[in-house]
mmCIF file of C-alpha atoms in Angstrom:
data_model
loop_
_atom_site.group_PDB
_atom_site.id
_atom_site.type_symbol
_atom_site.label_atom_id
_atom_site.label_comp_id
_atom_site.label_asym_id
_atom_site.label_seq_id
_atom_site.Cartn_x
_atom_site.Cartn_y
_atom_site.Cartn_z
ATOM 1 C CA MET A 286 -5.853 -41.957 8.422
ATOM 2 C CA LYS A 287 -8.583 -39.480 9.570
ATOM 3 C CA PRO A 288 -11.914 -38.972 7.205
ATOM 4 C CA PRO A 289 -12.227 -35.476 5.742
ATOM 5 C CA LEU A 290 -13.891 -33.068 7.516
ATOM 6 C CA ILE A 291 -16.698 -31.038 5.501
ATOM 7 C CA LEU A 292 -18.412 -28.106 6.638
ATOM 8 C CA VAL A 293 -22.091 -27.683 5.502
ATOM 9 C CA VAL A 294 -23.240 -24.256 5.824
ATOM 10 C CA ASP A 295 -27.006 -23.811 4.821
ATOM 11 C CA ASP A 296 -30.208 -22.325 6.771
ATOM 12 C CA GLU A 297 -32.496 -24.679 5.720
ATOM 13 C CA PRO A 298 -32.663 -27.083 9.035
ATOM 14 C CA VAL A 299 -34.158 -30.135 6.705
ATOM 15 C CA SER A 300 -31.667 -29.669 3.833
ATOM 16 C CA LEU A 301 -28.670 -29.507 6.216
ATOM 17 C CA GLN A 302 -29.925 -32.621 8.112
ATOM 18 C CA VAL A 303 -29.945 -34.753 4.918
ATOM 19 C CA LEU A 304 -26.383 -33.687 3.598
ATOM 20 C CA GLU A 305 -25.407 -33.942 7.380
ATOM 21 C CA LYS A 306 -26.794 -37.882 7.432
ATOM 22 C CA TYR A 307 -25.944 -38.742 3.773
ATOM 23 C CA LEU A 308 -22.177 -37.300 4.234
ATOM 24 C CA THR A 309 -21.763 -38.999 7.589
ATOM 25 C CA PHE A 310 -23.087 -42.530 6.282
ATOM 26 C CA GLU A 311 -20.133 -41.948 3.343
ATOM 27 C CA GLY A 312 -17.505 -42.138 5.876
ATOM 28 C CA PHE A 313 -17.068 -38.401 6.356
ATOM 29 C CA THR A 314 -17.231 -36.264 9.337
ATOM 30 C CA VAL A 315 -19.675 -33.179 9.076
ATOM 31 C CA GLU A 316 -19.891 -30.342 10.932
ATOM 32 C CA THR A 317 -22.796 -27.886 10.236
ATOM 33 C CA ALA A 318 -23.957 -24.045 10.599
ATOM 34 C CA MET A 319 -27.165 -22.303 9.762
ATOM 35 C CA THR A 320 -25.947 -18.849 9.502
ATOM 36 C CA GLY A 321 -22.751 -17.296 7.217
ATOM 37 C CA ALA A 322 -21.188 -15.459 10.501
ATOM 38 C CA ALA A 323 -21.181 -19.049 12.253
ATOM 39 C CA GLY A 324 -20.002 -20.600 8.846
ATOM 40 C CA VAL A 325 -16.589 -18.144 8.910
ATOM 41 C CA GLU A 326 -16.158 -18.760 12.626
ATOM 42 C CA LYS A 327 -16.626 -22.600 12.254
ATOM 43 C CA ALA A 328 -14.361 -22.534 9.570
ATOM 44 C CA LEU A 329 -11.733 -20.353 10.746
ATOM 45 C CA GLN A 330 -11.672 -22.451 13.857
ATOM 46 C CA LEU A 331 -11.857 -26.217 12.671
ATOM 47 C CA LYS A 332 -10.296 -25.770 9.223
ATOM 48 C CA PRO A 333 -12.062 -28.231 7.346
ATOM 49 C CA ASN A 334 -11.124 -30.049 3.944
ATOM 50 C CA LEU A 335 -14.113 -28.667 2.233
ATOM 51 C CA ILE A 336 -16.507 -26.461 2.632
ATOM 52 C CA LEU A 337 -20.215 -26.801 1.376
ATOM 53 C CA LEU A 338 -21.872 -23.412 0.820
ATOM 54 C CA ASP A 339 -25.700 -22.417 0.254
ATOM 55 C CA VAL A 340 -25.574 -19.184 -1.549
ATOM 56 C CA MET A 341 -28.722 -17.812 -0.579
ATOM 57 C CA MET A 342 -28.099 -17.258 3.556
ATOM 58 C CA PRO A 343 -30.373 -14.680 5.548
ATOM 59 C CA ASP A 344 -27.854 -12.926 6.969
ATOM 60 C CA CYS A 345 -25.317 -12.727 4.445
ATOM 61 C CA ASP A 346 -24.943 -14.076 0.733
ATOM 62 C CA GLY A 347 -22.824 -17.000 -0.124
ATOM 63 C CA LEU A 348 -20.493 -15.033 -2.540
ATOM 64 C CA GLU A 349 -19.616 -12.690 0.273
ATOM 65 C CA ILE A 350 -19.201 -15.186 2.914
ATOM 66 C CA CYS A 351 -16.690 -16.865 -0.080
ATOM 67 C CA LYS A 352 -14.431 -13.505 -0.352
ATOM 68 C CA GLN A 353 -14.305 -13.443 3.393
ATOM 69 C CA LEU A 354 -12.762 -17.167 3.661
ATOM 70 C CA GLN A 355 -10.727 -16.178 0.770
ATOM 71 C CA ALA A 356 -9.065 -13.409 2.730
ATOM 72 C CA HIS A 357 -8.518 -15.495 5.267
ATOM 73 C CA GLU A 358 -4.984 -17.538 5.212
ATOM 74 C CA GLU A 359 -6.154 -20.344 7.243
ATOM 75 C CA THR A 360 -9.105 -21.035 4.696
ATOM 76 C CA ALA A 361 -7.780 -19.182 1.267
ATOM 77 C CA THR A 362 -6.926 -22.922 -0.353
ATOM 78 C CA THR A 363 -10.021 -24.041 1.340
ATOM 79 C CA PRO A 364 -12.042 -25.827 -1.615
ATOM 80 C CA ILE A 365 -15.910 -24.187 -1.456
ATOM 81 C CA ILE A 366 -18.781 -25.922 -3.361
ATOM 82 C CA PHE A 367 -21.778 -23.853 -3.477
ATOM 83 C CA ILE A 368 -25.554 -25.011 -3.201
ATOM 84 C CA THR A 369 -27.580 -23.127 -5.033
ATOM 85 C CA ALA A 370 -30.827 -23.187 -7.227
ATOM 86 C CA LYS A 371 -29.972 -21.004 -9.683
ATOM 87 C CA GLN A 372 -28.792 -22.442 -12.611
ATOM 88 C CA SER A 373 -27.933 -19.742 -15.200
ATOM 89 C CA LYS A 374 -24.536 -19.859 -16.413
ATOM 90 C CA GLU A 375 -23.976 -16.027 -15.161
ATOM 91 C CA HIS A 376 -24.950 -17.143 -11.821
ATOM 92 C CA LYS A 377 -22.374 -19.882 -11.703
ATOM 93 C CA LEU A 378 -19.428 -17.489 -13.339
ATOM 94 C CA GLU A 379 -20.314 -14.747 -10.411
ATOM 95 C CA GLY A 380 -19.433 -17.398 -7.994
ATOM 96 C CA LEU A 381 -16.579 -19.250 -9.800
ATOM 97 C CA SER A 382 -14.963 -15.702 -9.836
ATOM 98 C CA VAL A 383 -14.891 -14.987 -6.201
ATOM 99 C CA GLY A 384 -13.484 -18.188 -5.556
ATOM 100 C CA ALA A 385 -15.667 -21.232 -5.581
ATOM 101 C CA VAL A 386 -14.649 -24.388 -7.407
ATOM 102 C CA ASP A 387 -17.689 -25.941 -8.062
ATOM 103 C CA TYR A 388 -21.704 -25.737 -7.994
ATOM 104 C CA ILE A 389 -24.335 -28.473 -6.877
ATOM 105 C CA THR A 390 -27.792 -27.329 -7.441
ATOM 106 C CA LYS A 391 -31.140 -27.793 -6.004
ATOM 107 C CA PRO A 392 -32.682 -29.938 -5.685
ATOM 108 C CA ILE A 393 -29.518 -32.010 -5.137
ATOM 109 C CA GLU A 394 -28.726 -35.241 -6.449
ATOM 110 C CA PHE A 395 -26.890 -37.380 -4.234
ATOM 111 C CA GLN A 396 -24.441 -39.513 -6.109
ATOM 112 C CA GLU A 397 -23.405 -36.668 -8.343
ATOM 113 C CA ALA A 398 -22.492 -34.715 -5.272
ATOM 114 C CA LEU A 399 -20.362 -37.236 -3.891
ATOM 115 C CA ALA A 400 -18.438 -37.550 -6.809
ATOM 116 C CA ARG A 401 -18.095 -33.407 -7.288
ATOM 117 C CA ILE A 402 -17.207 -33.562 -3.172
ATOM 118 C CA LYS A 403 -14.589 -36.396 -3.684
ATOM 119 C CA THR A 404 -13.011 -35.151 -6.895
ATOM 120 C CA GLN A 405 -11.970 -31.661 -5.083
ATOM 121 C CA LEU A 406 -10.774 -33.252 -1.671
ATOM 122 C CA LYS A 407 -8.789 -35.349 -3.913
ATOM 123 C CA LEU A 408 -7.175 -32.138 -6.342
ATOM 124 C CA GLN A 409 -6.899 -30.642 -2.532
ATOM 125 C CA LYS A 410 -4.654 -33.551 -1.878
ATOM 126 C CA VAL A 411 -2.789 -33.263 -4.524
ATOM 127 C CA TYR A 412 -2.340 -29.559 -4.286
ATOM 128 C CA LYS A 413 -1.282 -29.944 -0.722
ATOM 129 C CA GLU A 414 1.305 -32.704 -1.605
ATOM 130 C CA ASN A 415 2.780 -30.326 -4.695
ATOM 131 C CA ILE A 416 3.210 -27.479 -1.961
ATOM 132 C CA ASN A 417 5.077 -29.976 0.384
ATOM 133 C CA LEU A 418 7.105 -31.576 -2.530
ATOM 134 C CA GLN A 419 8.175 -27.580 -3.198
ATOM 135 C CA LYS A 420 9.046 -27.270 0.177
ATOM 136 C CA GLU A 421 11.172 -30.213 0.320
ATOM 137 C CA LEU A 422 12.866 -29.511 -2.933
ATOM 138 C CA GLY A 423 13.909 -26.112 -1.977
ATOM 139 C CA GLU A 424 15.399 -27.505 1.176
ATOM 140 C CA ALA A 425 17.362 -29.897 -0.713
ATOM 141 C CA ARG A 426 18.287 -27.787 -3.272
ATOM 142 C CA ARG A 427 19.895 -25.417 -0.283
ATOM 143 C CA ASN A 428 21.140 -28.325 1.335
ATOM 144 C CA VAL A 429 22.772 -29.203 -1.565
ATOM 145 C CA ALA A 430 24.552 -25.709 -2.086
ATOM 146 C CA ILE A 431 25.663 -25.451 1.874
ATOM 147 C CA GLY A 432 27.422 -28.753 1.018
ATOM 148 C CA SER A 433 28.984 -27.870 -1.771
ATOM 149 C CA ILE A 434 30.264 -24.587 -0.588
ATOM 150 C CA THR A 435 30.976 -25.808 2.605
ATOM 151 C CA GLU A 436 33.561 -28.975 1.325
ATOM 152 C CA GLY A 437 34.763 -26.780 -0.807
ATOM 153 C CA ILE A 438 35.923 -23.899 2.065
ATOM 154 C CA ALA A 439 36.896 -26.921 4.281
ATOM 155 C CA HIS A 440 39.312 -28.391 1.684
ATOM 156 C CA ASN A 441 40.990 -25.199 0.910
ATOM 157 C CA ILE A 442 41.459 -23.909 4.317
ATOM 158 C CA ASN A 443 42.740 -27.209 5.319
ATOM 159 C CA ASN A 444 45.423 -27.056 2.783
ATOM 160 C CA LEU A 445 46.364 -23.615 3.994
ATOM 161 C CA LEU A 446 46.425 -24.906 7.539
ATOM 162 C CA GLY A 447 48.449 -27.870 7.133
ATOM 163 C CA GLY A 448 50.849 -25.370 5.374
ATOM 164 C CA ILE A 449 51.059 -23.061 8.400
ATOM 165 C CA LYS A 450 51.245 -25.993 10.724
ATOM 166 C CA GLY A 451 54.456 -27.188 9.010
ATOM 167 C CA HIS A 452 56.360 -24.301 9.319
ATOM 168 C CA LEU A 453 55.085 -23.514 12.942
ATOM 169 C CA ASP A 454 56.554 -27.222 13.478
ATOM 170 C CA LEU A 455 59.889 -26.054 11.704
ATOM 171 C CA LEU A 456 59.959 -22.769 14.080
ATOM 172 C CA ARG A 457 59.400 -24.603 17.251
ATOM 173 C CA ILE A 458 62.420 -26.975 15.956
ATOM 174 C CA LEU A 459 64.474 -23.506 15.780
ATOM 175 C CA ASN A 460 63.825 -21.112 18.664
ATOM 176 C CA THR A 461 63.759 -24.026 21.543
ATOM 177 C CA GLN A 462 65.383 -21.779 23.992
ATOM 178 C CA GLU A 463 63.321 -18.562 23.248
ATOM 179 C CA GLU A 464 60.913 -18.557 25.895
ATOM 180 C CA LYS A 465 58.698 -15.787 24.474
ATOM 181 C CA SER A 466 58.850 -17.499 20.919
ATOM 182 C CA ILE A 467 57.749 -20.666 22.320
ATOM 183 C CA TYR A 468 54.864 -18.879 24.435
ATOM 184 C CA HIS A 469 53.680 -17.203 20.956
ATOM 185 C CA MET A 470 54.123 -20.652 19.114
ATOM 186 C CA GLU A 471 52.006 -22.308 21.791
ATOM 187 C CA LYS A 472 49.150 -19.680 21.330
ATOM 188 C CA MET A 473 49.395 -20.084 17.466
ATOM 189 C CA ASP A 474 49.051 -23.841 17.588
ATOM 190 C CA GLU A 475 45.877 -23.758 20.113
ATOM 191 C CA ALA A 476 44.446 -21.163 17.225
ATOM 192 C CA ILE A 477 45.356 -23.446 14.563
ATOM 193 C CA HIS A 478 43.729 -26.258 16.564
ATOM 194 C CA ARG A 479 40.274 -24.389 16.971
ATOM 195 C CA MET A 480 40.385 -23.603 13.475
ATOM 196 C CA VAL A 481 40.718 -27.369 12.276
ATOM 197 C CA GLU A 482 37.420 -28.140 14.807
ATOM 198 C CA ILE A 483 35.704 -25.358 12.984
ATOM 199 C CA VAL A 484 36.598 -26.960 9.329
ATOM 200 C CA ASN A 485 35.951 -30.565 10.469
ATOM 201 C CA LYS A 486 32.580 -29.216 11.770
ATOM 202 C CA LEU A 487 31.743 -27.344 8.175
ATOM 203 C CA ARG A 488 32.833 -30.679 6.426
ATOM 204 C CA THR A 489 30.065 -32.412 8.670
ATOM 205 C CA ILE A 490 27.381 -30.379 6.828
ATOM 206 C CA SER A 491 28.403 -31.707 3.486
ATOM 207 C CA ILE A 492 28.292 -35.664 4.556
ATOM 208 C CA THR A 493 25.240 -37.194 3.394
ATOM 209 C CA GLN A 494 26.528 -40.747 4.148
ATOM 210 C CA ASN A 495 23.901 -42.883 6.160
ATOM 211 C CA TYR A 496 25.480 -43.612 9.748
ATOM 212 C CA MET A 497 25.358 -46.692 11.544
ATOM 213 C CA THR A 498 22.572 -46.736 14.447
ATOM 214 C CA SER A 499 22.258 -49.129 17.581
ATOM 215 C CA ASP A 500 19.990 -49.377 20.540
ATOM 216 C CA ILE A 501 19.987 -47.166 23.260
ATOM 217 C CA LEU A 502 18.186 -46.088 26.710
ATOM 218 C CA LEU A 503 16.782 -42.724 25.542
ATOM 219 C CA ALA A 504 17.960 -41.311 29.079
ATOM 220 C CA LYS A 505 21.345 -42.278 28.950
ATOM 221 C CA LEU A 506 21.492 -40.704 25.534
ATOM 222 C CA VAL A 507 20.375 -37.211 27.150
ATOM 223 C CA LYS A 508 22.528 -37.472 29.713
ATOM 224 C CA MET A 509 25.482 -38.325 27.419
ATOM 225 C CA GLY A 510 24.351 -35.084 25.607
ATOM 226 C CA VAL A 511 24.150 -32.936 28.795
ATOM 227 C CA GLN A 512 27.677 -34.081 29.983
ATOM 228 C CA TYR A 513 28.620 -33.006 26.627
ATOM 229 C CA PHE A 514 27.403 -29.839 26.972
ATOM 230 C CA MET A 515 28.928 -29.342 30.795
ATOM 231 C CA GLU A 516 32.301 -30.416 29.609
ATOM 232 C CA GLU A 517 32.462 -27.544 27.219
ATOM 233 C CA HIS A 518 30.594 -24.903 29.490
ATOM 234 C CA SER A 519 31.913 -25.874 33.227
ATOM 235 C CA ASN A 520 30.397 -22.611 34.076
ATOM 236 C CA ALA A 521 26.505 -23.776 33.423
ATOM 237 C CA THR A 522 24.432 -24.342 36.141
ATOM 238 C CA GLU A 523 22.867 -28.005 36.284
ATOM 239 C CA ILE A 524 20.330 -28.840 33.860
ATOM 240 C CA PRO A 525 17.352 -30.739 34.737
ATOM 241 C CA ILE A 526 16.123 -33.858 32.771
ATOM 242 C CA ASN A 527 12.231 -34.335 33.242
ATOM 243 C CA SER A 528 11.713 -38.202 32.444
ATOM 244 C CA LYS A 529 7.891 -37.973 32.493
ATOM 245 C CA GLY A 530 7.743 -41.960 32.242
ATOM 246 C CA THR A 531 9.985 -42.634 30.011
ATOM 247 C CA ALA A 532 12.294 -44.735 32.234
ATOM 248 C CA GLY A 533 13.303 -47.566 30.304
ATOM 249 C CA VAL A 534 12.361 -46.339 26.768
ATOM 250 C CA MET A 535 14.794 -47.582 24.001
ATOM 251 C CA ILE A 536 15.736 -45.773 20.931
ATOM 252 C CA ASN A 537 17.647 -46.834 17.891
ATOM 253 C CA SER A 538 20.141 -44.072 17.060
ATOM 254 C CA CYS A 539 23.472 -43.365 16.318
ATOM 255 C CA PRO A 540 25.019 -42.193 19.686
ATOM 256 C CA GLU A 541 27.562 -39.742 19.010
ATOM 257 C CA LEU A 542 25.391 -38.173 16.476
ATOM 258 C CA VAL A 543 22.459 -37.473 18.968
ATOM 259 C CA GLN A 544 24.434 -35.968 21.444
ATOM 260 C CA ASN A 545 26.663 -33.885 19.591
ATOM 261 C CA ALA A 546 23.150 -32.295 17.977
ATOM 262 C CA ILE A 547 21.942 -31.818 22.112
ATOM 263 C CA SER A 548 25.144 -30.215 22.912
ATOM 264 C CA ASN A 549 24.945 -27.866 20.295
ATOM 265 C CA LEU A 550 21.016 -27.026 20.760
ATOM 266 C CA LEU A 551 22.107 -26.843 24.779
ATOM 267 C CA ILE A 552 24.515 -24.197 23.757
ATOM 268 C CA ASN A 553 21.975 -22.646 21.336
ATOM 269 C CA ALA A 554 19.387 -22.379 24.628
ATOM 270 C CA TRP A 555 22.663 -21.028 27.002
ATOM 271 C CA GLU A 556 23.840 -18.467 24.558
ATOM 272 C CA SER A 557 19.833 -17.071 24.011
ATOM 273 C CA TYR A 558 20.357 -15.757 27.219
ATOM 274 C CA GLY A 559 22.693 -12.905 26.044
ATOM 275 C CA ASP A 560 25.980 -11.525 27.847
ATOM 276 C CA GLU A 561 23.799 -9.753 30.103
ATOM 277 C CA VAL A 562 22.343 -12.325 32.083
ATOM 278 C CA ALA A 563 24.754 -14.207 35.008
ATOM 279 C CA ASP A 564 25.201 -17.745 34.385
ATOM 280 C CA GLU A 565 23.565 -18.744 37.545
ATOM 281 C CA ALA A 566 20.583 -17.049 36.289
ATOM 282 C CA ARG A 567 19.918 -18.687 33.384
ATOM 283 C CA ARG A 568 17.383 -21.440 33.106
ATOM 284 C CA VAL A 569 17.765 -24.703 30.737
ATOM 285 C CA GLU A 570 15.371 -27.852 31.279
ATOM 286 C CA ILE A 571 14.760 -31.009 29.684
ATOM 287 C CA ASP A 572 11.676 -32.878 28.958
ATOM 288 C CA LEU A 573 11.501 -36.399 27.248
ATOM 289 C CA GLU A 574 8.329 -38.090 26.355
ATOM 290 C CA GLN A 575 7.301 -40.323 23.889
ATOM 291 C CA GLU A 576 4.493 -40.263 21.152
ATOM 292 C CA ASP A 577 3.466 -42.424 18.019
ATOM 293 C CA GLY A 578 6.447 -44.501 18.031
ATOM 294 C CA PHE A 579 9.063 -41.550 18.394
ATOM 295 C CA ALA A 580 10.867 -40.310 21.610
ATOM 296 C CA GLN A 581 10.656 -36.377 21.939
ATOM 297 C CA ILE A 582 13.373 -34.699 23.406
ATOM 298 C CA LYS A 583 12.486 -31.382 24.577
ATOM 299 C CA ILE A 584 15.088 -28.811 25.291
ATOM 300 C CA ASN A 585 13.445 -25.677 26.623
ATOM 301 C CA ASP A 586 14.991 -22.164 27.651
ATOM 302 C CA TRP A 587 13.664 -18.945 28.455
ATOM 303 C CA GLY A 588 15.615 -16.644 26.915
ATOM 304 C CA LYS A 589 15.370 -13.948 23.957
ATOM 305 C CA GLY A 590 13.541 -16.397 22.113
ATOM 306 C CA ILE A 591 13.493 -16.630 18.083
ATOM 307 C CA SER A 592 12.972 -13.001 16.185
ATOM 308 C CA THR A 593 10.376 -13.632 13.456
ATOM 309 C CA GLU A 594 13.319 -12.300 10.806
ATOM 310 C CA LEU A 595 15.158 -15.769 11.413
ATOM 311 C CA LEU A 596 12.466 -18.073 11.234
ATOM 312 C CA ASP A 597 13.283 -18.820 7.603
ATOM 313 C CA THR A 598 16.797 -18.793 7.695
ATOM 314 C CA LEU A 599 17.205 -20.794 11.541
ATOM 315 C CA TYR A 600 19.095 -23.703 10.012
ATOM 316 C CA GLU A 601 21.609 -21.980 7.642
ATOM 317 C CA PRO A 602 24.833 -21.641 8.667
ATOM 318 C CA PHE A 603 26.099 -18.541 10.522
ATOM 319 C CA SER A 604 22.316 -17.072 10.512
ATOM 320 C CA THR A 605 22.710 -16.359 14.341
ATOM 321 C CA ARG A 606 23.746 -13.269 15.805
ATOM 322 C CA HIS A 607 26.774 -14.979 17.573
ATOM 323 C CA ALA A 608 29.743 -13.583 15.235
ATOM 324 C CA GLY A 609 32.740 -15.376 17.414
ATOM 325 C CA VAL A 610 34.586 -18.071 15.969
ATOM 326 C CA GLY A 611 32.588 -21.219 15.108
ATOM 327 C CA ARG A 612 29.710 -19.311 16.259
ATOM 328 C CA GLY A 613 26.577 -19.669 14.177
ATOM 329 C CA LEU A 614 27.327 -23.512 13.008
ATOM 330 C CA GLY A 615 25.461 -24.957 15.888
ATOM 331 C CA LEU A 616 21.464 -25.261 14.777
ATOM 332 C CA THR A 617 22.940 -26.328 11.130
ATOM 333 C CA LEU A 618 25.017 -29.275 12.499
ATOM 334 C CA ALA A 619 22.173 -30.310 15.094
ATOM 335 C CA LYS A 620 19.836 -30.653 12.483
ATOM 336 C CA HIS A 621 22.170 -32.301 10.221
ATOM 337 C CA PHE A 622 22.950 -34.786 12.612
ATOM 338 C CA ILE A 623 19.221 -35.843 13.577
ATOM 339 C CA LYS A 624 18.374 -35.627 9.964
ATOM 340 C CA ASN A 625 21.012 -38.470 9.306
ATOM 341 C CA VAL A 626 19.462 -40.760 11.926
ATOM 342 C CA GLY A 627 15.783 -40.724 10.851
ATOM 343 C CA GLY A 628 14.914 -37.815 12.912
ATOM 344 C CA THR A 629 13.651 -34.534 12.962
ATOM 345 C CA LEU A 630 14.292 -31.193 14.662
ATOM 346 C CA GLU A 631 11.960 -28.347 15.177
ATOM 347 C CA LEU A 632 12.147 -25.152 16.823
ATOM 348 C CA HIS A 633 9.080 -23.051 18.089
ATOM 349 C CA PRO A 634 8.777 -19.961 20.582
ATOM 350 C CA ARG A 635 6.907 -21.083 24.270
ATOM 351 C CA GLU A 636 4.220 -18.868 25.230
ATOM 352 C CA GLU A 637 6.017 -18.003 28.541
ATOM 353 C CA GLY A 638 8.940 -16.454 26.541
ATOM 354 C CA GLY A 639 11.940 -18.488 25.462
ATOM 355 C CA THR A 640 12.361 -21.475 22.598
ATOM 356 C CA CYS A 641 11.316 -25.202 22.733
ATOM 357 C CA ALA A 642 13.628 -27.208 20.441
ATOM 358 C CA THR A 643 12.079 -30.607 19.825
ATOM 359 C CA ILE A 644 13.855 -33.536 18.868
ATOM 360 C CA LYS A 645 11.770 -36.844 17.366
ATOM 361 C CA LEU A 646 13.738 -39.929 17.335
ATOM 362 C CA PRO A 647 12.214 -43.498 16.443
ATOM 363 C CA LEU A 648 12.011 -45.946 19.238
ATOM 364 C CA ASN A 649 13.329 -49.302 19.236
ATOM 365 C CA LYS A 650 11.009 -51.597 17.228
ATOM 366 C CA GLU A 651 10.414 -53.682 20.032
ATOM 367 C CA ALA A 652 9.311 -50.517 22.414
ATOM 368 C CA LEU A 653 6.478 -49.893 20.253
#
């Protein structure tokens, strides 16, 4: 675990050096700045865990610097402790009112300063954990709601489809000699089969069971996913797989779920180009990497990319723009499949255009 990063902003060289030496000795990573402008710049660049800020700076007083840092999203929640020679109650209240969390008075008593710093770092850690828990809780509630809704929809549609299928079978028996009737009944049968597939996909969203996993070569698993996609999209061009030194890498997962997730992500990447782009002009590539005990499968496209209004609802059913039958479930299913095998899925815009979908899966323990 990396030690906390503390940024010290002070225009007095001796004070700066003493603080840097003391905090480094206590196990912190320390960065320094001797002007307010340099302090703001470093804070935005380094995103420290805590800032020690001298109130009396030559170019800009600490109160103004604190306001500037509060105005930036990157540093708005970073705890700032003022260093000051002033000890009046009014002065301290003024600092607290602009966003400072505490004060250290000069001459600095280092044991007291260390206690205040550690307290604020603990509070900041709790704050971040609380934010993450709120996000996870929101996602969990959304998943439960989606699961309940889709299970109910799937159950009712399945019952209706069962009745339709029964009547269709009866019509087939009664109209064996009518060629036109047979043709239309076959079309109805195909439509029902497609609807059943969609219902089964909906039902998988509501499933929370743990799936059986096994050890499998990463490259083999990805090729299975690509093959699954190619069977559904025979007009698709070849999809290159760049191994990047992952030959022989084993992962522990459920092959069926992962290959389905890869196939759904490839469909999403393929369709991101829109109908106006010819199949042969579409480019989709896969990069395989391993890092920190995880295998990474990166599916890259150069399509239209992710619109900002979709970022918050990206994995919700039917949030994508495609309105065809069964469209809009791909990302939801992929996220669900990968989560159930202990992995993660994230989508990010690529600098050169398009989207990168990154699947992270745990490696086989023997590969670590």
